[in-house]
C-alpha positions as a LaTeX table, in Angstrom:
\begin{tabular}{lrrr}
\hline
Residue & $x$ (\AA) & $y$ (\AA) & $z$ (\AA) \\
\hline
Unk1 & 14.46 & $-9.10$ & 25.80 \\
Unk2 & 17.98 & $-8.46$ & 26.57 \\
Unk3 & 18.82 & $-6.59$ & 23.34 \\
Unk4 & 16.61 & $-5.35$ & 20.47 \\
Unk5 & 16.63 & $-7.93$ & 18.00 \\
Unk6 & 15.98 & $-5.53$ & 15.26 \\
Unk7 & 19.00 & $-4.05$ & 15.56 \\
Unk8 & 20.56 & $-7.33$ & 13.34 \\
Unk9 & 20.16 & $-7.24$ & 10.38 \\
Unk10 & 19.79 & $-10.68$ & 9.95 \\
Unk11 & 16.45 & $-10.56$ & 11.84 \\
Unk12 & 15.63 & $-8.65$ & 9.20 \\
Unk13 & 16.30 & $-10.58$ & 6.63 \\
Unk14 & 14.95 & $-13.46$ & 7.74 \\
Unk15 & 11.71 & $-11.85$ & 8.67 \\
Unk16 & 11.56 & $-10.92$ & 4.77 \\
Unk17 & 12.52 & $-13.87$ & 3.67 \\
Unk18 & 10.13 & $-15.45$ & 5.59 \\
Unk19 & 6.98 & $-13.90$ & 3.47 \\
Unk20 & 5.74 & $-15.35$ & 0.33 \\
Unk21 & 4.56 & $-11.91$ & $-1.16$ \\
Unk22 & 3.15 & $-14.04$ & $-4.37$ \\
Unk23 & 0.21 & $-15.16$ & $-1.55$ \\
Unk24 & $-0.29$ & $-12.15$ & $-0.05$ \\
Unk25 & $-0.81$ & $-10.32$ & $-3.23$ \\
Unk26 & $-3.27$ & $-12.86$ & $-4.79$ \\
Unk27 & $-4.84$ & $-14.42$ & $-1.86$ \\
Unk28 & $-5.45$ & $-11.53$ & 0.51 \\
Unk29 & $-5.23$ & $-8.49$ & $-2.02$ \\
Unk30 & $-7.31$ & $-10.68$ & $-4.21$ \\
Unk31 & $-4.42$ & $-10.27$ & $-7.24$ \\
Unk32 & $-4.35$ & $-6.50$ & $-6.28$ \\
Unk33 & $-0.91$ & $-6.26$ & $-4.95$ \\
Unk34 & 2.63 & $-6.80$ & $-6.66$ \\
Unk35 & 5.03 & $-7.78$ & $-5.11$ \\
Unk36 & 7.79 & $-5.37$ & $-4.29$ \\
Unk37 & 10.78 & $-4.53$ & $-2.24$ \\
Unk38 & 11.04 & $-0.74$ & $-2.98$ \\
Unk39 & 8.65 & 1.92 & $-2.88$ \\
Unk40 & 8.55 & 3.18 & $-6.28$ \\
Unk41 & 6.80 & 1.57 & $-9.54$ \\
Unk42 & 8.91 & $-0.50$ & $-12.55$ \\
Unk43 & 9.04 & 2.29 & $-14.62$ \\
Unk44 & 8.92 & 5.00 & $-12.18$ \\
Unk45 & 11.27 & 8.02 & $-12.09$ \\
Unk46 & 14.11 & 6.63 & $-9.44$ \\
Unk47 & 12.83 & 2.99 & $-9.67$ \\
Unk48 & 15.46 & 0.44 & $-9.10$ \\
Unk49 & 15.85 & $-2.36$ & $-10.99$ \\
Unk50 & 18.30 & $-4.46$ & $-9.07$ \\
Unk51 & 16.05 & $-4.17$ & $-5.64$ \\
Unk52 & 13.74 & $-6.73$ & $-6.58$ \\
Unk53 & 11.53 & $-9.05$ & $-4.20$ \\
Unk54 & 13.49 & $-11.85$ & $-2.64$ \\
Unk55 & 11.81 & $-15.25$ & $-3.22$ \\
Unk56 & 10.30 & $-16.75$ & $-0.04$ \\
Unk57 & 12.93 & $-19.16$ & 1.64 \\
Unk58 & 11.94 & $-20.45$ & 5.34 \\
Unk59 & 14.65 & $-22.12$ & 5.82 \\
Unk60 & 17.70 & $-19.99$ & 5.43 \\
Unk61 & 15.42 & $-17.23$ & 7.58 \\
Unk62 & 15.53 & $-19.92$ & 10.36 \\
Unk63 & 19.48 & $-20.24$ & 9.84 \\
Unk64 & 19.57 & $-16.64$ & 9.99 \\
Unk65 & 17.71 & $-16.28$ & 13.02 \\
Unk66 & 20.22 & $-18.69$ & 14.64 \\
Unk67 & 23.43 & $-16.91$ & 13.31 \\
Unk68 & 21.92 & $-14.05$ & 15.19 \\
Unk69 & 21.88 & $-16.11$ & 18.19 \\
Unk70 & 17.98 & $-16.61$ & 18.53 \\
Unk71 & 18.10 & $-20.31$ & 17.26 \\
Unk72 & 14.17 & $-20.02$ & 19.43 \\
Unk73 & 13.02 & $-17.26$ & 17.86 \\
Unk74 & 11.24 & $-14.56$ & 19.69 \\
Unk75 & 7.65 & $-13.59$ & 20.38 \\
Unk76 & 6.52 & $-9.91$ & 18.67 \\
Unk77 & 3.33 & $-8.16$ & 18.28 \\
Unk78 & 2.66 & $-6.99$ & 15.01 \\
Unk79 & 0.24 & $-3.06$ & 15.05 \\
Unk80 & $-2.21$ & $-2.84$ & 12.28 \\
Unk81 & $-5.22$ & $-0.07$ & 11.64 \\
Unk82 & $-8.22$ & $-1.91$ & 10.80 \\
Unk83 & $-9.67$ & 1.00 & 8.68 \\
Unk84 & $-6.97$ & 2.55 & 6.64 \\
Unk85 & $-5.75$ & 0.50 & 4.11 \\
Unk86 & $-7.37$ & $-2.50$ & 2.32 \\
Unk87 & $-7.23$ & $-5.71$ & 3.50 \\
Unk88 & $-4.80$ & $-3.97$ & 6.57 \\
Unk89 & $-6.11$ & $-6.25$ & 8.56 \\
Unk90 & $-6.18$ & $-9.20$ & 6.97 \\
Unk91 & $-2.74$ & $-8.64$ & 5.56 \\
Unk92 & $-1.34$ & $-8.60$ & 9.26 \\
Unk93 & $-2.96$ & $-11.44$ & 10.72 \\
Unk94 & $-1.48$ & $-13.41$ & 6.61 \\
Unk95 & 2.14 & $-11.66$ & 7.81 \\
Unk96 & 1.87 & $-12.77$ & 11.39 \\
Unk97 & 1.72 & $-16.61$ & 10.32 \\
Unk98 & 4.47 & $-16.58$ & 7.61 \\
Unk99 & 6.60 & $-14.91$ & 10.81 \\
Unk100 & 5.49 & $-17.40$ & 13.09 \\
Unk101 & 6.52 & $-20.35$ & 10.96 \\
Unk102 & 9.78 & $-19.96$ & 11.08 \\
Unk103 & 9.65 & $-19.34$ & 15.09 \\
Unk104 & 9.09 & $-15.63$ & 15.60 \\
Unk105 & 5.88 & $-16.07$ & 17.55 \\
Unk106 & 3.57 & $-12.83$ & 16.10 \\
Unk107 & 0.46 & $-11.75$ & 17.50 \\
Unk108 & $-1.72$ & $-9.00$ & 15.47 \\
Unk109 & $-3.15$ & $-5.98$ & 17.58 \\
Unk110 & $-5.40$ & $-4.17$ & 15.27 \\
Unk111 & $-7.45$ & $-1.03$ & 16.12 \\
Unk112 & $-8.40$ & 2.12 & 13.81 \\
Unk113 & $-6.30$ & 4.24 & 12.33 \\
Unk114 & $-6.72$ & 7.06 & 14.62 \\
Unk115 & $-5.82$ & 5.78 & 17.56 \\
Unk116 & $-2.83$ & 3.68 & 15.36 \\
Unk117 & $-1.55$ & 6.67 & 13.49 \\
Unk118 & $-0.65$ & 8.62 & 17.28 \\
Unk119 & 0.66 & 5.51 & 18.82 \\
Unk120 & 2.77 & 5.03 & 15.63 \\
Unk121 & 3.87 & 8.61 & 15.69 \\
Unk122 & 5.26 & 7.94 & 19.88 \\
Unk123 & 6.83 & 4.95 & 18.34 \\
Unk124 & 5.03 & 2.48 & 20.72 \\
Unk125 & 5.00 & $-0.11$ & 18.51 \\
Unk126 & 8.05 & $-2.98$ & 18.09 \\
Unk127 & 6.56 & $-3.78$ & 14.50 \\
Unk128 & 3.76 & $-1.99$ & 12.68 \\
Unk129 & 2.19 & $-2.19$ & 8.77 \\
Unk130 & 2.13 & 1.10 & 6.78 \\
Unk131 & 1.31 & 2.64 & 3.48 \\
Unk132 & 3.46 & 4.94 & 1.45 \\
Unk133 & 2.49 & 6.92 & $-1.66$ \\
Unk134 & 5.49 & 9.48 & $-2.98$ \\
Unk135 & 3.66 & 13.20 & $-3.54$ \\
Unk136 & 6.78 & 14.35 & $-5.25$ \\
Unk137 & 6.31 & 11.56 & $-7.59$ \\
Unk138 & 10.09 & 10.29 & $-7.15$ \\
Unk139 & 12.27 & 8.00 & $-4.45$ \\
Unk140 & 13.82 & 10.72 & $-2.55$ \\
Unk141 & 10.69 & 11.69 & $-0.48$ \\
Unk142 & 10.30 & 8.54 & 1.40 \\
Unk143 & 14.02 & 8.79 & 1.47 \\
Unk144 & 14.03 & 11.79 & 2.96 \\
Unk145 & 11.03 & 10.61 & 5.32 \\
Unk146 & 11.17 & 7.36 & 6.32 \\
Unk147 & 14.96 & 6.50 & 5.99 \\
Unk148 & 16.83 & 9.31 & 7.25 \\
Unk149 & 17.86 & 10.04 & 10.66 \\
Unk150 & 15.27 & 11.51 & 12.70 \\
Unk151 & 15.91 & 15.34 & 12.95 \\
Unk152 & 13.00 & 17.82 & 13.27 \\
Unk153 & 15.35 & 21.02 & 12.90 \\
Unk154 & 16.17 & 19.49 & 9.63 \\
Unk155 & 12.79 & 18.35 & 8.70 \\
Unk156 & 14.19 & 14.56 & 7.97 \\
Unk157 & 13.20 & 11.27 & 9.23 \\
Unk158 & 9.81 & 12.55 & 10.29 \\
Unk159 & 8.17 & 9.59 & 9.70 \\
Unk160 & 11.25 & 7.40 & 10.55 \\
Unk161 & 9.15 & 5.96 & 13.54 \\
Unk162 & 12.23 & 2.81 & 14.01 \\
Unk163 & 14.35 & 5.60 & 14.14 \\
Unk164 & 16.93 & 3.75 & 12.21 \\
Unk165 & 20.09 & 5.61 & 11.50 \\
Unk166 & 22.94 & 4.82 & 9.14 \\
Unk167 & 25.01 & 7.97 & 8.84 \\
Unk168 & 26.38 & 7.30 & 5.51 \\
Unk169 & 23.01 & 6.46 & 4.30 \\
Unk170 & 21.86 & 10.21 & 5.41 \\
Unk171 & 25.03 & 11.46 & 3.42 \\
Unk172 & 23.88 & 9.76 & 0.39 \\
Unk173 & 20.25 & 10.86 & 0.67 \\
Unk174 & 21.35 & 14.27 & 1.00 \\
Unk175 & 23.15 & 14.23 & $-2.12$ \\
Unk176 & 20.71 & 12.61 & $-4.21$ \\
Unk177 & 17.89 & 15.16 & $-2.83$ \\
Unk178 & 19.88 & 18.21 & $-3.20$ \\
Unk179 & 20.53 & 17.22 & $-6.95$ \\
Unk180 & 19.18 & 19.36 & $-9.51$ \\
Unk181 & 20.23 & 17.44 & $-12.84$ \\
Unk182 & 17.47 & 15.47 & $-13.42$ \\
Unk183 & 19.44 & 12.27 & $-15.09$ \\
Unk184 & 22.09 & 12.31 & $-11.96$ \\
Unk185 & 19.33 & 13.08 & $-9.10$ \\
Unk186 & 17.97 & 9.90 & $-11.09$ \\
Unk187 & 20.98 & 7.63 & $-10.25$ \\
Unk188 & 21.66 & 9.08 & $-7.17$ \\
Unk189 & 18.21 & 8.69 & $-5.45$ \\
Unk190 & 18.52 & 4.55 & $-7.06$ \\
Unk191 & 21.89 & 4.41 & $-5.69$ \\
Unk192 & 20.37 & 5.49 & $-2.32$ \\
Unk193 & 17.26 & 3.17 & $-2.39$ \\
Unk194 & 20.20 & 0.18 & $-3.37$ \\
Unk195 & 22.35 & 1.20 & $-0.33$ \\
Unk196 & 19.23 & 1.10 & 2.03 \\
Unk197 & 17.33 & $-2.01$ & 1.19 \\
Unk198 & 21.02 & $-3.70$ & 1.97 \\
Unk199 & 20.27 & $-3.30$ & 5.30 \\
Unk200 & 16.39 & $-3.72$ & 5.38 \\
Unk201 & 15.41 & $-1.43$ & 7.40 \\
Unk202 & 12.12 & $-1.84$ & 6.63 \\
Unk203 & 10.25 & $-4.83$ & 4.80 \\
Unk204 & 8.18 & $-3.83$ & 1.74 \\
Unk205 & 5.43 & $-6.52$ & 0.77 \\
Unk206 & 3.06 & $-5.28$ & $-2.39$ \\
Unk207 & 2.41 & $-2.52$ & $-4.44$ \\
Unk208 & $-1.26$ & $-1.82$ & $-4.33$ \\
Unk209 & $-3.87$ & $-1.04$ & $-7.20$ \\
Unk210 & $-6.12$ & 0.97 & $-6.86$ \\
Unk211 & $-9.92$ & 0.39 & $-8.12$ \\
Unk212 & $-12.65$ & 2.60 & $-8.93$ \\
Unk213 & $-16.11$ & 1.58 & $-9.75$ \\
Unk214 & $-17.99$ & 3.56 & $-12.35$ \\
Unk215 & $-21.65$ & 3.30 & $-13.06$ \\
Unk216 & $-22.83$ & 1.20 & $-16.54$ \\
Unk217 & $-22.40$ & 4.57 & $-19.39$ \\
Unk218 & $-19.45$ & 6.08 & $-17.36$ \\
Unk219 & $-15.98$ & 5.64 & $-18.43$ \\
Unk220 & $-13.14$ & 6.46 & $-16.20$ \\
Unk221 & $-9.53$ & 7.18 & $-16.43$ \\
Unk222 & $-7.46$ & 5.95 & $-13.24$ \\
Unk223 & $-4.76$ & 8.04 & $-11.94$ \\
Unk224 & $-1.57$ & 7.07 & $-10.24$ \\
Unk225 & $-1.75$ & 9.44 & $-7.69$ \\
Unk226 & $-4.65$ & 7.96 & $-6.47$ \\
Unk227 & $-6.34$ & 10.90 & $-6.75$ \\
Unk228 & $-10.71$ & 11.08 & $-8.63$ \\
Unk229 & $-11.28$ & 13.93 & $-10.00$ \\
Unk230 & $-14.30$ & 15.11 & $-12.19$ \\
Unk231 & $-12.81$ & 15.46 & $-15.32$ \\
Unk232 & $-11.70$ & 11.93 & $-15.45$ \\
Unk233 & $-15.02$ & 10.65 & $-15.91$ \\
Unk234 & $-16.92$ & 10.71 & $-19.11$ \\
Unk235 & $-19.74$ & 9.33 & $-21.38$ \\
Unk236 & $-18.30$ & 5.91 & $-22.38$ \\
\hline
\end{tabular}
């Protein structure tokens, strides 16, 4: 194509607008998946309210697409690992047709997460599906990660792979990481996550549950971090 039409972001809108979330969560997840447009939980430390899932509407996508002067649409590939995540798979090809509806033409290439995670990391792919889980338990790491502008002297953007780069985002993220106060880190990092998901630079779909299965006698506490551990388990 002549220009990257990622670079709009009214591509990006529409391509979010163009997903009923609601389906993918209950049909393909199997009710497993909430729908979300942030990364961290209702309830969560940093979570912000006002970034909520917008409501599927095909129609304005298609306007949008045509504002951005691709009235056609384009064709795009869509990466997926086939081992890593549930459903991955599945969820791609369920993505691929809501896209393709409204004239973006998307094909799923899906292949295992080894070979996916060091293509990902060259950034060979035009569009790919990923998983996030926050290890610091708060907004700023994928932040800090995923949003910032790529910069390994700084450690930043490391796994920025669209290499997307807002400079006044950075400035904001910087502020809200380097905050110590826990109540104004707190409405600095939501401030952040409301000035980036203005621009979508990257299209959230579901928050995922996880399951455990525990043998008849066994009783099990879940964690959110995903983690099993022994002493979670005990005589029911």
């Amino acid at each position: 194509m002549p220009r990257n039409p990622f670079r709009d972001r009214r591509v990006r809108e529409a391509l979010s607008l163009a997903l009923h979330r609601e389906a993918l969560g209950d049909r393909v997840m199997l009710g497993t998946g909430t729908p979300t447009n942030q990364w961290m939980p209702p309830g969560g430390y940093s979570y912000a309210p006002k970034v909520v899932p917008p409501q599927p509407d095909p129609a304005r996508a298609r306007r949008l697409l045509a504002e951005a002067g691709l009235p056609e649409g384009f064709r795009l590939t869509l990466h997926t690992p086939n081992d890593r995540y549930p459903n991955d798979a599945r969820l791609a090809q369920a993505v691929a047709q809501m896209w393709t509806r409204i004239g973006v033409q998307t094909t799923v290439e899906a292949m295992p997460w080894s070979t996916y995670a060091a293509r990902g990391g060259r950034q060979e792919f035009s569009m790919g599906l990923w998983g996030w889980g926050s290890a610091t338990f708060e907004g700023g790491y994928m932040l800090s990660q995923c949003f910032a502008t790529n910069s390994k002297e700084r450690s930043l953007g490391l796994y920025n792979y669209g290499r997307y780069s807002d400079p006044a985002l950075d400035a904001a993220i910087a502020r809200a990481v380097s905050t110590v106060d826990e109540a104004e880190r707190e409405r600095l990092l939501v401030a952040a996550t409301e000035q980036a998901m203005a621009e979508t630079p990257i299209i959230p779909l579901l928050m995922l549950q996880n399951l455990w299965a525990v043998r008849q006698g066994i009783a099990f506490q879940p964690r959110s971090d995903e983690r099993t551990l022994a002493m979670d388990a005990t005589p029911a």
